[in-house]
C-alpha cells in the first residue's frame, strides 16, 4: 500500500493476488503517495505509532516507479485498471509526466472541513 517503489509495488500486488486467490484484480490503487517508515512495515499503522511518524514522503521518483510497476501489472494481465488515492495536484502531475496508462480512478479524501477541492 502506498508508494512502495517498483519492486515493493510488484510484491504487494503478488501478495494481494495470492490472498484473494485470483489471477487478476479489477482495480488496483496506489493507496496514498507516502511510504511506511522503516519498522512500520507489516504492522497496522494505526496500532503502532512507529515513533509518531508512521509514513514519510519517498519523493517523486519512488512514486513514479510505483506507477511504472502498476503499468507492468496491467500489461501482464494481472490488473485491469489502475488509479491513485489521496494524491495532491503536484503528486498527480508527477505521475502523469511518466504515465503510459492514464489513471482510471483518482480517489480523494473528502470530509466536511477536511478536503481539497482543486481536483474535484
Tab-separated table of C-alpha atoms in Angstrom:
chain	number	residue	atom	x	y	z
A	1	UNK	CA	0.000	0.000	0.000
A	2	UNK	CA	1.260	3.456	-0.713
A	3	UNK	CA	4.233	4.351	-2.871
A	4	UNK	CA	6.492	1.355	-2.268
A	5	UNK	CA	8.734	1.729	-5.324
A	6	UNK	CA	8.874	-0.633	-8.297
A	7	UNK	CA	9.779	-3.915	-6.577
A	8	UNK	CA	7.709	-3.247	-3.448
A	9	UNK	CA	4.621	-2.485	-5.539
A	10	UNK	CA	5.017	-5.707	-7.525
A	11	UNK	CA	5.455	-7.664	-4.275
A	12	UNK	CA	2.349	-6.075	-2.719
A	13	UNK	CA	0.318	-6.898	-5.834
A	14	UNK	CA	1.552	-10.504	-5.811
A	15	UNK	CA	0.564	-10.785	-2.144
A	16	UNK	CA	-2.891	-9.368	-2.894
A	17	UNK	CA	-3.432	-11.776	-5.791
A	18	UNK	CA	-2.400	-14.697	-3.597
A	19	UNK	CA	-4.545	-13.630	-0.622
A	20	UNK	CA	-7.553	-13.148	-2.911
A	21	UNK	CA	-6.910	-16.480	-4.684
A	22	UNK	CA	-7.377	-14.886	-8.074
A	23	UNK	CA	-5.465	-14.428	-11.321
A	24	UNK	CA	-6.280	-10.745	-11.741
A	25	UNK	CA	-7.557	-7.672	-9.896
A	26	UNK	CA	-10.143	-5.372	-11.485
A	27	UNK	CA	-8.803	-2.128	-9.951
A	28	UNK	CA	-5.570	-1.536	-8.053
A	29	UNK	CA	-4.778	1.844	-6.498
A	30	UNK	CA	-1.669	3.386	-5.052
A	31	UNK	CA	-3.463	3.974	-1.748
A	32	UNK	CA	-1.579	7.172	-0.932
A	33	UNK	CA	1.582	8.984	-2.051
A	34	UNK	CA	3.539	8.132	1.108
A	35	UNK	CA	5.534	5.119	2.277
A	36	UNK	CA	5.583	3.351	5.677
A	37	UNK	CA	8.555	4.310	7.813
A	38	UNK	CA	11.168	1.606	8.469
A	39	UNK	CA	9.947	-0.600	11.300
A	40	UNK	CA	6.304	0.022	10.436
A	41	UNK	CA	6.135	-2.421	7.528
A	42	UNK	CA	3.976	-5.422	8.324
A	43	UNK	CA	2.159	-3.813	11.242
A	44	UNK	CA	-1.027	-1.742	11.097
A	45	UNK	CA	-0.030	1.911	11.246
A	46	UNK	CA	-2.998	2.716	13.475
A	47	UNK	CA	-1.860	0.157	16.110
A	48	UNK	CA	1.817	1.092	16.290
A	49	UNK	CA	2.876	4.748	16.212
A	50	UNK	CA	6.419	3.999	14.926
A	51	UNK	CA	7.837	6.923	16.916
A	52	UNK	CA	4.959	9.138	15.797
A	53	UNK	CA	5.995	9.088	12.122
A	54	UNK	CA	4.386	6.037	10.501
A	55	UNK	CA	4.659	7.470	6.985
A	56	UNK	CA	7.186	9.541	5.066
A	57	UNK	CA	7.350	11.156	1.635
A	58	UNK	CA	9.514	8.940	-0.614
A	59	UNK	CA	9.713	11.645	-3.290
A	60	UNK	CA	8.670	11.829	-6.933
A	61	UNK	CA	10.986	9.122	-8.288
A	62	UNK	CA	9.653	6.428	-5.945
A	63	UNK	CA	6.027	7.405	-6.684
A	64	UNK	CA	6.783	7.239	-10.413
A	65	UNK	CA	8.459	3.836	-10.031
A	66	UNK	CA	5.399	2.590	-8.143
A	67	UNK	CA	3.209	3.747	-11.030
A	68	UNK	CA	5.512	2.071	-13.538
A	69	UNK	CA	5.060	-1.209	-11.628
A	70	UNK	CA	1.261	-0.856	-11.857
A	71	UNK	CA	1.585	-0.376	-15.616
A	72	UNK	CA	3.650	-3.578	-15.827
A	73	UNK	CA	0.868	-5.417	-13.982
A	74	UNK	CA	-1.728	-4.107	-16.458
A	75	UNK	CA	0.361	-5.167	-19.460
A	76	UNK	CA	0.828	-8.621	-17.860
A	77	UNK	CA	-2.940	-9.012	-17.462
A	78	UNK	CA	-2.717	-9.206	-13.663
A	79	UNK	CA	-4.606	-5.916	-13.165
A	80	UNK	CA	-7.307	-4.451	-15.402
A	81	UNK	CA	-7.332	-0.829	-14.225
A	82	UNK	CA	-5.050	1.309	-12.062
A	83	UNK	CA	-5.521	4.525	-10.159
A	84	UNK	CA	-4.420	6.816	-7.361
A	85	UNK	CA	-5.811	7.664	-3.941
A	86	UNK	CA	-5.208	10.859	-1.950
A	87	UNK	CA	-2.579	12.289	-4.302
A	88	UNK	CA	-2.491	16.088	-4.424
A	89	UNK	CA	-2.279	18.052	-7.663
A	90	UNK	CA	1.539	18.154	-7.722
A	91	UNK	CA	1.859	14.435	-6.994
A	92	UNK	CA	-0.706	13.667	-9.695
A	93	UNK	CA	1.344	15.704	-12.203
A	94	UNK	CA	4.447	13.681	-11.259
A	95	UNK	CA	2.615	10.502	-12.255
A	96	UNK	CA	1.084	11.962	-15.412
A	97	UNK	CA	4.559	13.111	-16.530
A	98	UNK	CA	5.696	9.471	-16.833
A	99	UNK	CA	2.421	7.576	-17.284
A	100	UNK	CA	1.849	5.454	-20.364
A	101	UNK	CA	-1.505	4.429	-18.906
A	102	UNK	CA	-3.788	7.189	-17.631
A	103	UNK	CA	-5.126	6.606	-14.115
A	104	UNK	CA	-8.649	5.176	-14.375
A	105	UNK	CA	-9.552	6.454	-10.894
A	106	UNK	CA	-8.466	9.361	-8.723
A	107	UNK	CA	-9.940	8.727	-5.282
A	108	UNK	CA	-9.873	11.750	-2.990
A	109	UNK	CA	-10.474	12.103	0.732
A	110	UNK	CA	-13.407	14.415	1.327
A	111	UNK	CA	-14.959	15.223	4.664
A	112	UNK	CA	-16.671	18.376	5.918
A	113	UNK	CA	-13.902	20.766	6.908
A	114	UNK	CA	-11.140	18.447	5.635
A	115	UNK	CA	-10.943	18.446	1.859
A	116	UNK	CA	-9.138	19.883	-1.135
A	117	UNK	CA	-11.478	20.882	-3.952
A	118	UNK	CA	-8.771	21.601	-6.560
A	119	UNK	CA	-9.039	18.112	-8.087
A	120	UNK	CA	-12.813	17.670	-7.878
